[in-house]
Short mmCIF file of C-alpha atoms in Angstrom, two decimals:
data_model
loop_
_atom_site.label_atom_id
_atom_site.label_comp_id
_atom_site.label_asym_id
_atom_site.label_seq_id
_atom_site.Cartn_x
_atom_site.Cartn_y
_atom_site.Cartn_z
CA UNK P 798 18.22 -49.34 -24.06
CA UNK P 799 16.91 -50.42 -20.76
CA UNK P 800 16.27 -47.72 -18.24
CA UNK P 801 18.71 -47.37 -15.23
CA UNK P 802 16.27 -47.71 -12.40
CA UNK P 803 17.47 -46.99 -8.96
CA UNK P 804 17.74 -49.48 -6.05
CA UNK P 805 17.19 -47.40 -2.92
CA UNK P 806 16.16 -47.14 0.74
CA UNK P 807 13.30 -44.86 1.93
CA UNK P 808 13.23 -43.08 5.34
CA UNK P 809 11.21 -40.36 7.14
CA UNK P 810 12.80 -37.42 8.93
CA UNK P 811 10.72 -35.19 11.30
CA UNK P 812 11.23 -31.57 12.00
CA UNK P 813 9.71 -30.73 15.27
CA UNK P 814 9.19 -27.08 16.22
CA UNK P 815 8.85 -25.54 19.59
CA UNK P 816 8.56 -22.10 21.16
CA UNK P 817 10.55 -21.49 24.33
CA UNK P 818 10.22 -19.23 27.34
CA UNK P 819 12.70 -16.73 25.73
CA UNK P 820 10.18 -16.44 22.88
CA UNK P 821 12.44 -18.17 20.29
CA UNK P 822 11.59 -20.60 17.69
CA UNK P 823 13.28 -24.07 18.41
CA UNK P 824 14.03 -27.38 16.67
CA UNK P 825 14.24 -30.76 18.41
CA UNK P 826 17.53 -32.50 17.53
CA UNK P 827 18.94 -35.80 18.55
CA UNK P 828 22.48 -37.15 18.87
CA UNK P 829 23.91 -39.89 16.69
CA UNK P 830 27.15 -41.62 17.54
CA UNK P 831 30.14 -41.73 14.93
CA UNK P 832 33.59 -42.64 15.92
CA UNK P 833 36.23 -39.67 15.52
CA UNK P 834 33.57 -37.02 15.16
CA UNK P 835 33.26 -34.40 17.94
CA UNK P 836 29.92 -34.74 19.97
CA UNK P 837 28.75 -31.20 18.87
CA UNK P 838 28.76 -32.29 15.29
CA UNK P 839 26.70 -35.32 15.74
CA UNK P 840 23.34 -33.75 15.93
CA UNK P 841 20.69 -34.68 13.50
CA UNK P 842 16.83 -34.64 12.77
CA UNK P 843 15.17 -37.67 14.15
CA UNK P 844 14.32 -40.13 11.57
CA UNK P 845 14.30 -43.70 10.54
CA UNK P 846 14.17 -46.04 7.66
CA UNK P 847 10.59 -47.21 6.88
CA UNK P 848 9.82 -50.90 7.74
CA UNK P 849 8.65 -53.24 4.99
CA UNK P 850 5.17 -53.41 6.36
CA UNK P 851 4.74 -49.80 7.12
CA UNK P 852 3.13 -46.74 5.52
CA UNK P 853 5.24 -43.54 5.61
CA UNK P 854 2.66 -41.72 7.79
CA UNK P 855 2.83 -44.57 10.33
CA UNK P 856 6.65 -44.45 10.21
CA UNK P 857 6.62 -40.78 11.00
CA UNK P 858 4.22 -41.30 13.90
CA UNK P 859 6.39 -43.99 15.20
CA UNK P 860 9.58 -41.82 15.01
CA UNK P 861 7.77 -39.07 16.90
CA UNK P 862 6.53 -41.38 19.61
CA UNK P 863 9.97 -42.83 19.96
CA UNK P 864 11.44 -39.37 20.10
CA UNK P 865 8.92 -37.65 22.59
CA UNK P 866 6.79 -40.32 24.21
CA UNK P 867 3.84 -38.27 23.16
CA UNK P 868 1.22 -40.38 21.38
CA UNK P 869 -0.68 -37.74 19.42
CA UNK P 870 1.06 -34.83 17.76
CA UNK P 871 0.16 -32.46 14.96
CA UNK P 872 2.00 -33.92 11.94
CA UNK P 873 2.20 -32.89 8.31
CA UNK P 874 4.18 -34.45 5.35
CA UNK P 875 5.59 -31.64 3.27
CA UNK P 876 8.25 -32.73 0.87
CA UNK P 877 10.41 -35.75 -0.51
CA UNK P 878 14.13 -35.29 -0.67
CA UNK P 879 15.84 -37.46 -3.26
CA UNK P 880 19.00 -35.90 -4.37
CA UNK P 881 21.41 -38.72 -5.46
CA UNK P 882 24.27 -37.09 -3.48
CA UNK P 883 22.34 -36.30 -0.16
CA UNK P 884 24.14 -39.32 1.50
CA UNK P 885 27.58 -39.34 -0.01
CA UNK P 886 29.46 -37.99 3.09
CA UNK P 887 31.70 -40.82 4.41
CA UNK P 888 30.64 -40.09 8.05
CA UNK P 889 26.99 -40.34 7.02
CA UNK P 890 27.59 -43.56 5.18
CA UNK P 891 29.45 -45.12 8.12
CA UNK P 892 26.75 -44.12 10.51
CA UNK P 893 24.02 -45.67 8.40
CA UNK P 894 26.05 -48.98 8.03
CA UNK P 895 26.42 -49.09 11.90
CA UNK P 896 22.77 -47.96 12.60
CA UNK P 897 20.91 -50.19 10.18
CA UNK P 898 23.41 -53.01 9.48
CA UNK P 899 22.86 -52.48 5.76
CA UNK P 900 25.20 -51.34 2.85
CA UNK P 901 23.23 -48.23 1.99
CA UNK P 902 24.49 -46.06 -0.95
CA UNK P 903 21.30 -44.21 -1.79
CA UNK P 904 18.43 -43.01 0.47
CA UNK P 905 15.38 -41.04 -0.15
CA UNK P 906 13.59 -39.32 2.81
CA UNK P 907 9.96 -38.09 3.13
CA UNK P 908 10.10 -35.07 5.43
CA UNK P 909 7.38 -34.26 8.02
CA UNK P 910 6.97 -31.20 10.23
CA UNK P 911 5.37 -31.32 13.72
CA UNK P 912 4.51 -28.83 16.38
CA UNK P 913 5.13 -29.35 20.07
CA UNK P 914 4.55 -27.39 23.15
CA UNK P 915 8.05 -26.91 24.57
CA UNK P 916 6.80 -27.55 28.12
CA UNK P 917 5.91 -31.10 27.25
CA UNK P 918 8.06 -33.58 29.04
CA UNK P 919 10.24 -35.26 26.33
CA UNK P 920 10.45 -38.94 27.20
CA UNK P 921 12.42 -40.67 24.43
CA UNK P 922 12.51 -44.41 24.17
CA UNK P 923 15.15 -44.38 21.43
CA UNK P 924 17.52 -41.53 21.88
CA UNK P 925 19.87 -40.92 24.82
CA UNK P 926 20.17 -37.23 24.03
CA UNK P 927 17.37 -35.03 22.74
CA UNK P 928 17.69 -31.29 23.02
CA UNK P 929 15.89 -28.08 21.70
CA UNK P 930 17.99 -25.78 19.59
CA UNK P 931 17.06 -22.10 18.79
CA UNK P 932 16.43 -21.82 15.05
CA UNK P 933 19.28 -19.50 14.58
CA UNK P 934 21.72 -21.64 16.53
CA UNK P 935 21.27 -24.97 14.65
CA UNK P 936 24.68 -26.49 13.91
CA UNK P 937 25.81 -28.01 10.75
CA UNK P 938 23.82 -31.31 10.41
CA UNK P 939 24.45 -34.45 8.48
CA UNK P 940 22.96 -35.36 5.12
CA UNK P 941 20.75 -32.48 3.80
CA UNK P 942 19.07 -31.86 7.25
CA UNK P 943 19.73 -28.12 7.29
CA UNK P 944 18.04 -27.79 3.92
CA UNK P 945 15.10 -29.82 5.28
CA UNK P 946 14.77 -27.54 8.35
CA UNK P 947 14.90 -24.36 6.17
CA UNK P 948 12.24 -25.65 3.83
CA UNK P 949 10.05 -26.84 6.73
CA UNK P 950 9.91 -23.24 7.95
CA UNK P 951 8.58 -22.12 4.62
CA UNK P 952 5.99 -24.84 4.83
CA UNK P 953 4.89 -24.04 8.45
CA UNK P 954 4.39 -20.38 7.40
CA UNK P 955 1.98 -21.62 4.60
CA UNK P 956 0.32 -23.90 7.08
CA UNK P 957 -0.44 -21.13 9.58
CA UNK P 958 -1.58 -18.70 6.73
CA UNK P 959 -4.22 -21.40 5.83
CA UNK P 960 -5.15 -22.30 9.46
CA UNK P 961 -4.20 -19.72 12.12
CA UNK P 962 -5.30 -22.16 14.95
CA UNK P 963 -2.17 -24.19 14.19
CA UNK P 964 -0.03 -21.55 15.84
CA UNK P 965 -1.53 -22.46 19.17
CA UNK P 966 -0.07 -25.79 19.09
CA UNK P 967 3.25 -24.01 19.99
CA UNK P 968 2.10 -21.80 22.85
CA UNK P 969 1.46 -22.78 26.44
CA UNK P 970 -2.17 -23.26 27.40
CA UNK P 971 -2.19 -19.84 28.85
CA UNK P 972 -0.18 -17.14 27.07
CA UNK P 973 0.23 -13.38 26.73
CA UNK P 974 -0.49 -11.31 23.63
CA UNK P 975 3.14 -10.59 23.44
CA UNK P 976 4.09 -14.31 23.40
CA UNK P 977 1.64 -14.74 20.48
CA UNK P 978 2.96 -11.69 18.65
CA UNK P 979 6.60 -12.78 18.94
CA UNK P 980 5.76 -16.31 17.76
CA UNK P 981 3.69 -15.11 14.87
CA UNK P 982 6.49 -12.57 14.02
CA UNK P 983 9.19 -15.42 14.18
CA UNK P 984 7.12 -17.62 11.89
CA UNK P 985 5.79 -15.11 9.38
CA UNK P 986 8.75 -12.66 9.21
CA UNK P 987 6.12 -9.95 8.84
CA UNK P 988 6.87 -6.66 10.59
CA UNK P 989 3.66 -5.96 12.48
CA UNK P 990 3.05 -3.11 14.95
CA UNK P 991 2.36 -4.75 18.32
CA UNK P 992 -0.50 -2.33 19.10
CA UNK P 993 -2.29 -3.05 15.89
CA UNK P 994 -1.77 -6.70 16.41
CA UNK P 995 -3.12 -6.45 19.98
CA UNK P 996 -6.25 -4.63 18.53
CA UNK P 997 -6.67 -7.38 15.87
CA UNK P 998 -6.42 -10.15 18.42
CA UNK P 999 -8.84 -8.54 20.64
CA UNK P 1000 -11.55 -8.84 17.95
CA UNK P 1001 -11.07 -12.68 17.84
CA UNK P 1002 -13.68 -14.21 20.19
CA UNK P 1003 -11.67 -17.45 20.39
CA UNK P 1004 -8.76 -15.91 22.16
CA UNK P 1005 -10.31 -15.60 25.75
CA UNK P 1006 -8.81 -13.29 28.32
CA UNK P 1007 -8.19 -14.83 31.79
CA UNK P 1008 -8.36 -13.40 35.27
CA UNK P 1009 -4.59 -14.07 35.66
CA UNK P 1010 -1.61 -12.02 35.00
CA UNK P 1011 2.12 -12.65 35.01
CA UNK P 1012 3.95 -12.75 38.15
CA UNK P 1013 7.69 -12.33 38.90
CA UNK P 1014 8.49 -10.39 35.89
CA UNK P 1015 10.79 -7.31 35.49
CA UNK P 1016 8.37 -5.64 32.99
CA UNK P 1017 4.78 -4.73 33.46
CA UNK P 1018 2.76 -7.73 34.14
CA UNK P 1019 0.55 -8.81 31.23
CA UNK P 1020 -2.75 -10.53 31.15
CA UNK P 1021 -2.95 -14.34 30.18
CA UNK P 1022 -5.17 -15.57 27.48
CA UNK P 1023 -6.30 -18.99 26.29
CA UNK P 1024 -7.34 -20.34 22.81
CA UNK P 1025 -10.79 -21.83 22.69
CA UNK P 1026 -10.69 -24.43 19.82
CA UNK P 1027 -14.57 -25.01 19.93
CA UNK P 1028 -15.27 -21.38 19.20
CA UNK P 1029 -12.67 -21.26 16.47
CA UNK P 1030 -14.08 -24.33 14.73
CA UNK P 1031 -17.58 -22.89 15.13
CA UNK P 1032 -16.58 -19.59 13.52
CA UNK P 1033 -14.84 -21.37 10.65
CA UNK P 1034 -17.96 -23.57 9.95
CA UNK P 1035 -20.07 -20.39 9.75
CA UNK P 1036 -17.57 -19.01 7.15
CA UNK P 1037 -17.70 -22.00 5.13
CA UNK P 1038 -21.36 -22.02 5.00
#
């Protein structure tokens, strides 16, 4: 008996994390257009079919550049999603036919995660509507995009446990210890006493205190800090040796 091989299309989908001024973890979503579907239900992850002459990593970089206008972003491939039923919703099939001018009945996607400073200006060359959504306010998305987002959070937690410097890709260039604490708590889901966290951070010589404090805040003004990537890299090199 001959094997029943699949004939399919391959895409990339990108989960872009950001950390906003209210200290919330956010995901960047775009808007697709499907007739007879309310606007609020047309959000999706940014993605694209892979061109015939394109590597998957190149496709992901293209999607991010079309999405943000930023040429270089931290990017990590983390999983392939290939459930045969991931694109069986009629609205999704209708949208794919309109978007790609192809009769697509099966699509496999390679998922990537990326980290973006939320104060970066988003200058999309492809999408009319690009918005940040707090992680706990993400609507029901097409395909299996909600599942992809949930699994990307698990992956970014692993990533930060292996390389703590990655967390600074989400923070502003100057930040407070409370911002760092709230971001780390949101990503790790660990309950850490902020005083102990502050003490631990103070021992890291790559987190540099600045001669600046917060202004126009209702609470006690906090000192700003910055991350020194060169010192961090030097410390890690010593550890490796």
